[in-house]
Amino acid sequence: MTDRQLPGVGDEVEYQPGCRAIVTDVSHGVPILRAAARSEWPADNPDQLVVTRTRQERIEAEA
């Protein structure tokens, strides 16, 4: 068992140090990411993604 949480749709992730994106979809096990001023793209290293806020945490923060 690992402490690392797998990202789900709506989660905010860090895909490289200091760079964050939102998971918009998961295709064949690969998260699809979107960041400001950038088109969607498949995560280059899905195993390296770090969940910074879950979808639920983002919703609660915006309420």
PQR file of N, CA, C, O and H, with PARSE charges and radii, in Angstrom:
ATOM      1  N   MET A   1       0.847  -1.184   0.000 -0.4000 1.5000
ATOM      2  CA  MET A   1       0.000   0.000   0.000 -0.0000 2.0000
ATOM      3  C   MET A   1       0.889   1.242   0.000  0.5500 1.7000
ATOM      4  O   MET A   1       1.941   1.260   0.639 -0.5500 1.4000
ATOM      5  N   THR A   2       0.464   2.266  -0.712 -0.4000 1.5000
ATOM      6  CA  THR A   2       1.243   3.498  -0.813 -0.0000 2.0000
ATOM      7  C   THR A   2       0.448   4.673  -0.263  0.5500 1.7000
ATOM      8  O   THR A   2      -0.782   4.659  -0.245 -0.5500 1.4000
ATOM      9  H   THR A   2      -0.391   2.252  -1.231  0.4000 1.0000
ATOM     10  N   ASP A   3       1.179   5.690   0.186 -0.4000 1.5000
ATOM     11  CA  ASP A   3       0.537   6.912   0.676 -0.0000 2.0000
ATOM     12  C   ASP A   3       0.137   7.823  -0.480  0.5500 1.7000
ATOM     13  O   ASP A   3      -0.697   8.712  -0.313 -0.5500 1.4000
ATOM     14  H   ASP A   3       2.179   5.701   0.172  0.4000 1.0000
ATOM     15  N   ARG A   4       0.726   7.604  -1.638 -0.4000 1.5000
ATOM     16  CA  ARG A   4       0.456   8.461  -2.787 -0.0000 2.0000
ATOM     17  C   ARG A   4      -0.959   8.205  -3.289  0.5500 1.7000
ATOM     18  O   ARG A   4      -1.369   7.065  -3.509 -0.5500 1.4000
ATOM     19  H   ARG A   4       1.404   6.881  -1.774  0.4000 1.0000
ATOM     20  N   GLN A   5      -1.682   9.286  -3.462 -0.4000 1.5000
ATOM     21  CA  GLN A   5      -3.073   9.213  -3.910 -0.0000 2.0000
ATOM     22  C   GLN A   5      -3.118   9.318  -5.430  0.5500 1.7000
ATOM     23  O   GLN A   5      -2.500  10.210  -6.012 -0.5500 1.4000
ATOM     24  H   GLN A   5      -1.349  10.212  -3.284  0.4000 1.0000
ATOM     25  N   LEU A   6      -3.841   8.419  -6.068 -0.4000 1.5000
ATOM     26  CA  LEU A   6      -4.003   8.496  -7.511 -0.0000 2.0000
ATOM     27  C   LEU A   6      -4.948   9.641  -7.844  0.5500 1.7000
ATOM     28  O   LEU A   6      -5.987   9.783  -7.199 -0.5500 1.4000
ATOM     29  H   LEU A   6      -4.343   7.694  -5.595  0.4000 1.0000
ATOM     30  N   PRO A   7      -4.612  10.462  -8.838 -0.5600 1.5000
ATOM     31  CA  PRO A   7      -5.478  11.592  -9.169  0.2800 2.0000
ATOM     32  C   PRO A   7      -6.756  11.154  -9.859  0.5500 1.7000
ATOM     33  O   PRO A   7      -6.773  10.195 -10.629 -0.5500 1.4000
ATOM     34  N   GLY A   8      -7.822  11.878  -9.564 -0.4000 1.5000
ATOM     35  CA  GLY A   8      -9.105  11.654 -10.206 -0.0000 2.0000
ATOM     36  C   GLY A   8      -9.541  12.911 -10.927  0.5500 1.7000
ATOM     37  O   GLY A   8      -8.926  13.968 -10.777 -0.5500 1.4000
ATOM     38  H   GLY A   8      -7.808  12.658  -8.938  0.4000 1.0000
ATOM     39  N   VAL A   9     -10.588  12.799 -11.699 -0.4000 1.5000
ATOM     40  CA  VAL A   9     -11.119  13.951 -12.437 -0.0000 2.0000
ATOM     41  C   VAL A   9     -11.501  15.049 -11.450  0.5500 1.7000
ATOM     42  O   VAL A   9     -12.195  14.801 -10.464 -0.5500 1.4000
ATOM     43  H   VAL A   9     -11.087  11.941 -11.821  0.4000 1.0000
ATOM     44  N   GLY A  10     -11.039  16.260 -11.727 -0.4000 1.5000
ATOM     45  CA  GLY A  10     -11.328  17.408 -10.876 -0.0000 2.0000
ATOM     46  C   GLY A  10     -10.248  17.702  -9.856  0.5500 1.7000
ATOM     47  O   GLY A  10     -10.258  18.765  -9.236 -0.5500 1.4000
ATOM     48  H   GLY A  10     -10.475  16.461 -12.528  0.4000 1.0000
ATOM     49  N   ASP A  11      -9.313  16.777  -9.668 -0.4000 1.5000
ATOM     50  CA  ASP A  11      -8.230  17.006  -8.710 -0.0000 2.0000
ATOM     51  C   ASP A  11      -7.199  17.973  -9.281  0.5500 1.7000
ATOM     52  O   ASP A  11      -6.951  17.996 -10.487 -0.5500 1.4000
ATOM     53  H   ASP A  11      -9.305  15.913 -10.172  0.4000 1.0000
ATOM     54  N   GLU A  12      -6.610  18.763  -8.406 -0.4000 1.5000
ATOM     55  CA  GLU A  12      -5.492  19.626  -8.771 -0.0000 2.0000
ATOM     56  C   GLU A  12      -4.218  18.837  -8.499  0.5500 1.7000
ATOM     57  O   GLU A  12      -4.062  18.258  -7.424 -0.5500 1.4000
ATOM     58  H   GLU A  12      -6.812  18.745  -7.427  0.4000 1.0000
ATOM     59  N   VAL A  13      -3.308  18.813  -9.467 -0.4000 1.5000
ATOM     60  CA  VAL A  13      -2.069  18.059  -9.318 -0.0000 2.0000
ATOM     61  C   VAL A  13      -0.860  18.923  -9.641  0.5500 1.7000
ATOM     62  O   VAL A  13      -0.953  19.899 -10.385 -0.5500 1.4000
ATOM     63  H   VAL A  13      -3.434  19.283 -10.341  0.4000 1.0000
ATOM     64  N   GLU A  14       0.261  18.551  -9.076 -0.4000 1.5000
ATOM     65  CA  GLU A  14       1.541  19.158  -9.439 -0.0000 2.0000
ATOM     66  C   GLU A  14       2.215  18.172 -10.382  0.5500 1.7000
ATOM     67  O   GLU A  14       2.501  17.038  -9.999 -0.5500 1.4000
ATOM     68  H   GLU A  14       0.337  17.758  -8.471  0.4000 1.0000
ATOM     69  N   TYR A  15       2.473  18.608 -11.630 -0.4000 1.5000
ATOM     70  CA  TYR A  15       3.040  17.706 -12.630 -0.0000 2.0000
ATOM     71  C   TYR A  15       4.538  17.887 -12.790  0.5500 1.7000
ATOM     72  O   TYR A  15       5.210  17.032 -13.367 -0.5500 1.4000
ATOM     73  H   TYR A  15       2.240  19.529 -11.941  0.4000 1.0000
ATOM     74  N   GLN A  16       5.063  18.988 -12.285 -0.4000 1.5000
ATOM     75  CA  GLN A  16       6.492  19.223 -12.130 -0.0000 2.0000
ATOM     76  C   GLN A  16       6.616  20.271 -11.046  0.5500 1.7000
ATOM     77  O   GLN A  16       5.643  20.973 -10.769 -0.5500 1.4000
ATOM     78  H   GLN A  16       4.517  19.682 -11.816  0.4000 1.0000
ATOM     79  N   PRO A  17       7.779  20.406 -10.419 -0.5600 1.5000
ATOM     80  CA  PRO A  17       7.881  21.341  -9.289  0.2800 2.0000
ATOM     81  C   PRO A  17       7.368  22.743  -9.627  0.5500 1.7000
ATOM     82  O   PRO A  17       7.846  23.390 -10.559 -0.5500 1.4000
ATOM     83  N   GLY A  18       6.389  23.192  -8.851 -0.4000 1.5000
ATOM     84  CA  GLY A  18       5.833  24.526  -9.012 -0.0000 2.0000
ATOM     85  C   GLY A  18       4.796  24.671 -10.110  0.5500 1.7000
ATOM     86  O   GLY A  18       4.279  25.770 -10.313 -0.5500 1.4000
ATOM     87  H   GLY A  18       6.001  22.667  -8.093  0.4000 1.0000
ATOM     88  N   CYS A  19       4.474  23.601 -10.825 -0.4000 1.5000
ATOM     89  CA  CYS A  19       3.509  23.664 -11.926 -0.0000 2.0000
ATOM     90  C   CYS A  19       2.300  22.804 -11.601  0.5500 1.7000
ATOM     91  O   CYS A  19       2.421  21.604 -11.351 -0.5500 1.4000
ATOM     92  H   CYS A  19       4.893  22.709 -10.660  0.4000 1.0000
ATOM     93  N   ARG A  20       1.131  23.434 -11.608 -0.4000 1.5000
ATOM     94  CA  ARG A  20      -0.104  22.734 -11.257 -0.0000 2.0000
ATOM     95  C   ARG A  20      -1.087  22.734 -12.410  0.5500 1.7000
ATOM     96  O   ARG A  20      -1.090  23.628 -13.257 -0.5500 1.4000
ATOM     97  H   ARG A  20       1.032  24.409 -11.812  0.4000 1.0000
ATOM     98  N   ALA A  21      -1.921  21.706 -12.419 -0.4000 1.5000
ATOM     99  CA  ALA A  21      -2.956  21.558 -13.445 -0.0000 2.0000
ATOM    100  C   ALA A  21      -4.140  20.836 -12.822  0.5500 1.7000
ATOM    101  O   ALA A  21      -4.056  20.314 -11.711 -0.5500 1.4000
ATOM    102  H   ALA A  21      -1.919  20.980 -11.731  0.4000 1.0000
ATOM    103  N   ILE A  22      -5.242  20.817 -13.557 -0.4000 1.5000
ATOM    104  CA  ILE A  22      -6.449  20.109 -13.140 -0.0000 2.0000
ATOM    105  C   ILE A  22      -6.602  18.872 -14.027  0.5500 1.7000
ATOM    106  O   ILE A  22      -6.405  18.943 -15.240 -0.5500 1.4000
ATOM    107  H   ILE A  22      -5.310  21.242 -14.460  0.4000 1.0000
ATOM    108  N   VAL A  23      -6.950  17.753 -13.420 -0.4000 1.5000
ATOM    109  CA  VAL A  23      -7.236  16.532 -14.176 -0.0000 2.0000
ATOM    110  C   VAL A  23      -8.642  16.677 -14.752  0.5500 1.7000
ATOM    111  O   VAL A  23      -9.613  16.803 -14.006 -0.5500 1.4000
ATOM    112  H   VAL A  23      -7.110  17.695 -12.434  0.4000 1.0000
ATOM    113  N   THR A  24      -8.748  16.659 -16.085 -0.4000 1.5000
ATOM    114  CA  THR A  24     -10.048  16.825 -16.735 -0.0000 2.0000
ATOM    115  C   THR A  24     -10.649  15.504 -17.192  0.5500 1.7000
ATOM    116  O   THR A  24     -11.854  15.418 -17.428 -0.5500 1.4000
ATOM    117  H   THR A  24      -7.960  16.557 -16.691  0.4000 1.0000
ATOM    118  N   ASP A  25      -9.820  14.479 -17.316 -0.4000 1.5000
ATOM    119  CA  ASP A  25     -10.283  13.175 -17.789 -0.0000 2.0000
ATOM    120  C   ASP A  25      -9.191  12.162 -17.479  0.5500 1.7000
ATOM    121  O   ASP A  25      -8.064  12.530 -17.149 -0.5500 1.4000
ATOM    122  H   ASP A  25      -8.841  14.549 -17.124  0.4000 1.0000
ATOM    123  N   VAL A  26      -9.535  10.890 -17.588 -0.4000 1.5000
ATOM    124  CA  VAL A  26      -8.551   9.812 -17.491 -0.0000 2.0000
ATOM    125  C   VAL A  26      -8.823   8.899 -18.673  0.5500 1.7000
ATOM    126  O   VAL A  26      -9.908   8.331 -18.793 -0.5500 1.4000
ATOM    127  H   VAL A  26     -10.450  10.591 -17.857  0.4000 1.0000
ATOM    128  N   SER A  27      -7.833   8.761 -19.544 -0.4000 1.5000
ATOM    129  CA  SER A  27      -7.981   7.959 -20.754 -0.0000 2.0000
ATOM    130  C   SER A  27      -6.994   6.798 -20.727  0.5500 1.7000
ATOM    131  O   SER A  27      -5.781   7.006 -20.736 -0.5500 1.4000
ATOM    132  H   SER A  27      -6.951   9.222 -19.446  0.4000 1.0000
ATOM    133  N   HIS A  28      -7.515   5.585 -20.694 -0.4000 1.5000
ATOM    134  CA  HIS A  28      -6.676   4.381 -20.640 -0.0000 2.0000
ATOM    135  C   HIS A  28      -5.691   4.446 -19.478  0.5500 1.7000
ATOM    136  O   HIS A  28      -4.545   4.013 -19.599 -0.5500 1.4000
ATOM    137  H   HIS A  28      -8.500   5.417 -20.687  0.4000 1.0000
ATOM    138  N   GLY A  29      -6.144   4.988 -18.359 -0.4000 1.5000
ATOM    139  CA  GLY A  29      -5.317   5.071 -17.162 -0.0000 2.0000
ATOM    140  C   GLY A  29      -4.383   6.264 -17.108  0.5500 1.7000
ATOM    141  O   GLY A  29      -3.654   6.433 -16.130 -0.5500 1.4000
ATOM    142  H   GLY A  29      -7.075   5.340 -18.261  0.4000 1.0000
ATOM    143  N   VAL A  30      -4.390   7.094 -18.141 -0.4000 1.5000
ATOM    144  CA  VAL A  30      -3.510   8.267 -18.191 -0.0000 2.0000
ATOM    145  C   VAL A  30      -4.333   9.524 -17.929  0.5500 1.7000
ATOM    146  O   VAL A  30      -5.270   9.815 -18.672 -0.5500 1.4000
ATOM    147  H   VAL A  30      -4.982   6.956 -18.935  0.4000 1.0000
ATOM    148  N   PRO A  31      -3.990  10.275 -16.873 -0.5600 1.5000
ATOM    149  CA  PRO A  31      -4.711  11.523 -16.606  0.2800 2.0000
ATOM    150  C   PRO A  31      -4.499  12.544 -17.729  0.5500 1.7000
ATOM    151  O   PRO A  31      -3.395  12.693 -18.252 -0.5500 1.4000
ATOM    152  N   ILE A  32      -5.568  13.232 -18.081 -0.4000 1.5000
ATOM    153  CA  ILE A  32      -5.509  14.331 -19.045 -0.0000 2.0000
ATOM    154  C   ILE A  32      -5.545  15.613 -18.221  0.5500 1.7000
ATOM    155  O   ILE A  32      -6.426  15.802 -17.382 -0.5500 1.4000
ATOM    156  H   ILE A  32      -6.465  13.111 -17.657  0.4000 1.0000
ATOM    157  N   LEU A  33      -4.573  16.491 -18.473 -0.4000 1.5000
ATOM    158  CA  LEU A  33      -4.402  17.693 -17.657 -0.0000 2.0000
ATOM    159  C   LEU A  33      -4.760  18.953 -18.423  0.5500 1.7000
ATOM    160  O   LEU A  33      -4.697  18.992 -19.652 -0.5500 1.4000
ATOM    161  H   LEU A  33      -3.858  16.338 -19.154  0.4000 1.0000
ATOM    162  N   ARG A  34      -5.141  19.990 -17.673 -0.4000 1.5000
ATOM    163  CA  ARG A  34      -5.363  21.317 -18.239 -0.0000 2.0000
ATOM    164  C   ARG A  34      -4.833  22.341 -17.244  0.5500 1.7000
ATOM    165  O   ARG A  34      -5.103  22.260 -16.045 -0.5500 1.4000
ATOM    166  H   ARG A  34      -5.192  19.958 -16.674  0.4000 1.0000
ATOM    167  N   ALA A  35      -4.077  23.300 -17.755 -0.4000 1.5000
ATOM    168  CA  ALA A  35      -3.556  24.397 -16.942 -0.0000 2.0000
ATOM    169  C   ALA A  35      -3.897  25.708 -17.635  0.5500 1.7000
ATOM    170  O   ALA A  35      -4.250  25.727 -18.815 -0.5500 1.4000
ATOM    171  H   ALA A  35      -3.858  23.366 -18.729  0.4000 1.0000
ATOM    172  N   ALA A  36      -3.789  26.796 -16.894 -0.4000 1.5000
ATOM    173  CA  ALA A  36      -4.094  28.118 -17.440 -0.0000 2.0000
ATOM    174  C   ALA A  36      -3.245  28.392 -18.683  0.5500 1.7000
ATOM    175  O   ALA A  36      -2.051  28.093 -18.717 -0.5500 1.4000
ATOM    176  H   ALA A  36      -3.503  26.780 -15.936  0.4000 1.0000
ATOM    177  N   ALA A  37      -3.884  28.964 -19.696 -0.4000 1.5000
ATOM    178  CA  ALA A  37      -3.229  29.373 -20.943 -0.0000 2.0000
ATOM    179  C   ALA A  37      -2.563  28.203 -21.662  0.5500 1.7000
ATOM    180  O   ALA A  37      -1.563  28.382 -22.358 -0.5500 1.4000
ATOM    181  H   ALA A  37      -4.854  29.207 -19.668  0.4000 1.0000
ATOM    182  N   ARG A  38      -3.121  27.008 -21.492 -0.4000 1.5000
ATOM    183  CA  ARG A  38      -2.542  25.828 -22.134 -0.0000 2.0000
ATOM    184  C   ARG A  38      -3.660  24.864 -22.511  0.5500 1.7000
ATOM    185  O   ARG A  38      -4.644  24.733 -21.784 -0.5500 1.4000
ATOM    186  H   ARG A  38      -3.933  26.863 -20.927  0.4000 1.0000
ATOM    187  N   SER A  39      -3.509  24.198 -23.637 -0.4000 1.5000
ATOM    188  CA  SER A  39      -4.480  23.186 -24.056 -0.0000 2.0000
ATOM    189  C   SER A  39      -4.351  21.950 -23.185  0.5500 1.7000
ATOM    190  O   SER A  39      -3.379  21.806 -22.442 -0.5500 1.4000
ATOM    191  H   SER A  39      -2.710  24.305 -24.228  0.4000 1.0000
ATOM    192  N   GLU A  40      -5.323  21.062 -23.273 -0.4000 1.5000
ATOM    193  CA  GLU A  40      -5.246  19.794 -22.546 -0.0000 2.0000
ATOM    194  C   GLU A  40      -4.119  18.938 -23.115  0.5500 1.7000
ATOM    195  O   GLU A  40      -3.799  19.019 -24.301 -0.5500 1.4000
ATOM    196  H   GLU A  40      -6.112  21.178 -23.877  0.4000 1.0000
ATOM    197  N   TRP A  41      -3.519  18.112 -22.247 -0.4000 1.5000
ATOM    198  CA  TRP A  41      -2.476  17.194 -22.678 -0.0000 2.0000
ATOM    199  C   TRP A  41      -2.453  15.979 -21.752  0.5500 1.7000
ATOM    200  O   TRP A  41      -2.826  16.082 -20.583 -0.5500 1.4000
ATOM    201  H   TRP A  41      -3.779  18.046 -21.284  0.4000 1.0000
ATOM    202  N   PRO A  42      -2.015  14.826 -22.269 -0.5600 1.5000
ATOM    203  CA  PRO A  42      -1.884  13.655 -21.401  0.2800 2.0000
ATOM    204  C   PRO A  42      -0.651  13.815 -20.521  0.5500 1.7000
ATOM    205  O   PRO A  42       0.380  14.317 -20.969 -0.5500 1.4000
ATOM    206  N   ALA A  43      -0.762  13.395 -19.290 -0.4000 1.5000
ATOM    207  CA  ALA A  43       0.368  13.488 -18.364 -0.0000 2.0000
ATOM    208  C   ALA A  43       1.534  12.663 -18.899  0.5500 1.7000
ATOM    209  O   ALA A  43       1.369  11.498 -19.261 -0.5500 1.4000
ATOM    210  H   ALA A  43      -1.600  12.987 -18.926  0.4000 1.0000
ATOM    211  N   ASP A  44       2.712  13.281 -18.945 -0.4000 1.5000
ATOM    212  CA  ASP A  44       3.906  12.583 -19.426 -0.0000 2.0000
ATOM    213  C   ASP A  44       4.323  11.467 -18.472  0.5500 1.7000
ATOM    214  O   ASP A  44       4.709  10.382 -18.906 -0.5500 1.4000
ATOM    215  H   ASP A  44       2.846  14.227 -18.651  0.4000 1.0000
ATOM    216  N   ASN A  45       4.244  11.740 -17.178 -0.4000 1.5000
ATOM    217  CA  ASN A  45       4.651  10.784 -16.148 -0.0000 2.0000
ATOM    218  C   ASN A  45       3.546  10.661 -15.105  0.5500 1.7000
ATOM    219  O   ASN A  45       3.652  11.246 -14.027 -0.5500 1.4000
ATOM    220  H   ASN A  45       3.930  12.621 -16.825  0.4000 1.0000
ATOM    221  N   PRO A  46       2.499   9.917 -15.403 -0.5600 1.5000
ATOM    222  CA  PRO A  46       1.366   9.831 -14.481  0.2800 2.0000
ATOM    223  C   PRO A  46       1.750   9.405 -13.068  0.5500 1.7000
ATOM    224  O   PRO A  46       1.132   9.842 -12.097 -0.5500 1.4000
ATOM    225  N   ASP A  47       2.764   8.556 -12.950 -0.4000 1.5000
ATOM    226  CA  ASP A  47       3.178   8.083 -11.627 -0.0000 2.0000
ATOM    227  C   ASP A  47       3.840   9.172 -10.797  0.5500 1.7000
ATOM    228  O   ASP A  47       3.973   9.027  -9.582 -0.5500 1.4000
ATOM    229  H   ASP A  47       3.266   8.201 -13.739  0.4000 1.0000
ATOM    230  N   GLN A  48       4.257  10.258 -11.436 -0.4000 1.5000
ATOM    231  CA  GLN A  48       4.935  11.343 -10.737 -0.0000 2.0000
ATOM    232  C   GLN A  48       3.991  12.465 -10.313  0.5500 1.7000
ATOM    233  O   GLN A  48       4.415  13.398  -9.632 -0.5500 1.4000
ATOM    234  H   GLN A  48       4.149  10.375 -12.423  0.4000 1.0000
ATOM    235  N   LEU A  49       2.726  12.389 -10.702 -0.4000 1.5000
ATOM    236  CA  LEU A  49       1.763  13.426 -10.325 -0.0000 2.0000
ATOM    237  C   LEU A  49       1.526  13.397  -8.823  0.5500 1.7000
ATOM    238  O   LEU A  49       1.421  12.331  -8.216 -0.5500 1.4000
ATOM    239  H   LEU A  49       2.381  11.631 -11.256  0.4000 1.0000
ATOM    240  N   VAL A  50       1.443  14.579  -8.238 -0.4000 1.5000
ATOM    241  CA  VAL A  50       1.163  14.704  -6.807 -0.0000 2.0000
ATOM    242  C   VAL A  50      -0.145  15.471  -6.654  0.5500 1.7000
ATOM    243  O   VAL A  50      -0.264  16.602  -7.126 -0.5500 1.4000
ATOM    244  H   VAL A  50       1.529  15.445  -8.731  0.4000 1.0000
ATOM    245  N   VAL A  51      -1.117  14.863  -6.001 -0.4000 1.5000
ATOM    246  CA  VAL A  51      -2.396  15.535  -5.765 -0.0000 2.0000
ATOM    247  C   VAL A  51      -2.177  16.620  -4.716  0.5500 1.7000
ATOM    248  O   VAL A  51      -1.780  16.331  -3.587 -0.5500 1.4000
ATOM    249  H   VAL A  51      -1.020  13.945  -5.618  0.4000 1.0000
ATOM    250  N   THR A  52      -2.440  17.876  -5.097 -0.4000 1.5000
ATOM    251  CA  THR A  52      -2.295  18.989  -4.155 -0.0000 2.0000
ATOM    252  C   THR A  52      -3.626  19.334  -3.499  0.5500 1.7000
ATOM    253  O   THR A  52      -3.661  19.738  -2.337 -0.5500 1.4000
ATOM    254  H   THR A  52      -2.762  18.111  -6.014  0.4000 1.0000
ATOM    255  N   ARG A  53      -4.730  19.174  -4.246 -0.4000 1.5000
ATOM    256  CA  ARG A  53      -6.084  19.344  -3.695 -0.0000 2.0000
ATOM    257  C   ARG A  53      -7.018  18.414  -4.445  0.5500 1.7000
ATOM    258  O   ARG A  53      -6.975  18.334  -5.673 -0.5500 1.4000
ATOM    259  H   ARG A  53      -4.701  18.846  -5.190  0.4000 1.0000
ATOM    260  N   THR A  54      -7.853  17.720  -3.713 -0.4000 1.5000
ATOM    261  CA  THR A  54      -8.848  16.872  -4.362 -0.0000 2.0000
ATOM    262  C   THR A  54      -9.965  17.743  -4.927  0.5500 1.7000
ATOM    263  O   THR A  54     -10.069  18.928  -4.608 -0.5500 1.4000
ATOM    264  H   THR A  54      -7.888  17.785  -2.716  0.4000 1.0000
ATOM    265  N   ARG A  55     -10.786  17.146  -5.757 -0.4000 1.5000
ATOM    266  CA  ARG A  55     -11.943  17.857  -6.313 -0.0000 2.0000
ATOM    267  C   ARG A  55     -12.812  18.395  -5.185  0.5500 1.7000
ATOM    268  O   ARG A  55     -13.256  19.542  -5.231 -0.5500 1.4000
ATOM    269  H   ARG A  55     -10.702  16.184  -6.015  0.4000 1.0000
ATOM    270  N   GLN A  56     -13.055  17.568  -4.172 -0.4000 1.5000
ATOM    271  CA  GLN A  56     -13.891  17.982  -3.044 -0.0000 2.0000
ATOM    272  C   GLN A  56     -13.275  19.168  -2.301  0.5500 1.7000
ATOM    273  O   GLN A  56     -13.991  20.095  -1.924 -0.5500 1.4000
ATOM    274  H   GLN A  56     -12.694  16.636  -4.135  0.4000 1.0000
ATOM    275  N   GLU A  57     -11.969  19.152  -2.089 -0.4000 1.5000
ATOM    276  CA  GLU A  57     -11.303  20.268  -1.411 -0.0000 2.0000
ATOM    277  C   GLU A  57     -11.404  21.545  -2.234  0.5500 1.7000
ATOM    278  O   GLU A  57     -11.572  22.629  -1.675 -0.5500 1.4000
ATOM    279  H   GLU A  57     -11.388  18.398  -2.395  0.4000 1.0000
ATOM    280  N   ARG A  58     -11.304  21.431  -3.554 -0.4000 1.5000
ATOM    281  CA  ARG A  58     -11.440  22.602  -4.418 -0.0000 2.0000
ATOM    282  C   ARG A  58     -12.846  23.176  -4.338  0.5500 1.7000
ATOM    283  O   ARG A  58     -13.017  24.393  -4.275 -0.5500 1.4000
ATOM    284  H   ARG A  58     -11.167  20.551  -4.008  0.4000 1.0000
ATOM    285  N   ILE A  59     -13.865  22.299  -4.339 -0.4000 1.5000
ATOM    286  CA  ILE A  59     -15.262  22.745  -4.250 -0.0000 2.0000
ATOM    287  C   ILE A  59     -15.503  23.460  -2.927  0.5500 1.7000
ATOM    288  O   ILE A  59     -16.122  24.523  -2.899 -0.5500 1.4000
ATOM    289  H   ILE A  59     -13.726  21.310  -4.389  0.4000 1.0000
ATOM    290  N   GLU A  60     -15.017  22.884  -1.837 -0.4000 1.5000
ATOM    291  CA  GLU A  60     -15.209  23.492  -0.515 -0.0000 2.0000
ATOM    292  C   GLU A  60     -14.507  24.841  -0.412  0.5500 1.7000
ATOM    293  O   GLU A  60     -15.026  25.752   0.234 -0.5500 1.4000
ATOM    294  H   GLU A  60     -14.514  22.020  -1.861  0.4000 1.0000
ATOM    295  N   ALA A  61     -13.344  24.988  -1.032 -0.4000 1.5000
ATOM    296  CA  ALA A  61     -12.594  26.243  -0.980 -0.0000 2.0000
ATOM    297  C   ALA A  61     -13.301  27.352  -1.760  0.5500 1.7000
ATOM    298  O   ALA A  61     -13.165  28.530  -1.429 -0.5500 1.4000
ATOM    299  H   ALA A  61     -12.923  24.249  -1.557  0.4000 1.0000
ATOM    300  N   GLU A  62     -14.052  26.977  -2.790 -0.4000 1.5000
ATOM    301  CA  GLU A  62     -14.745  27.960  -3.624 -0.0000 2.0000
ATOM    302  C   GLU A  62     -16.124  28.317  -3.089  0.5500 1.7000
ATOM    303  O   GLU A  62     -16.748  29.267  -3.563 -0.5500 1.4000
ATOM    304  H   GLU A  62     -14.162  26.020  -3.059  0.4000 1.0000
ATOM    305  N   ALA A  63     -16.602  27.568  -2.111 -0.4000 1.5000
ATOM    306  CA  ALA A  63     -17.952  27.808  -1.569 -0.0000 2.0000
ATOM    307  C   ALA A  63     -17.986  29.014  -0.655  0.5500 1.7000
ATOM    308  O   ALA A  63     -19.040  29.353  -0.118 -0.5500 1.4000
ATOM    309  H   ALA A  63     -16.095  26.796  -1.726  0.4000 1.0000
TER
END
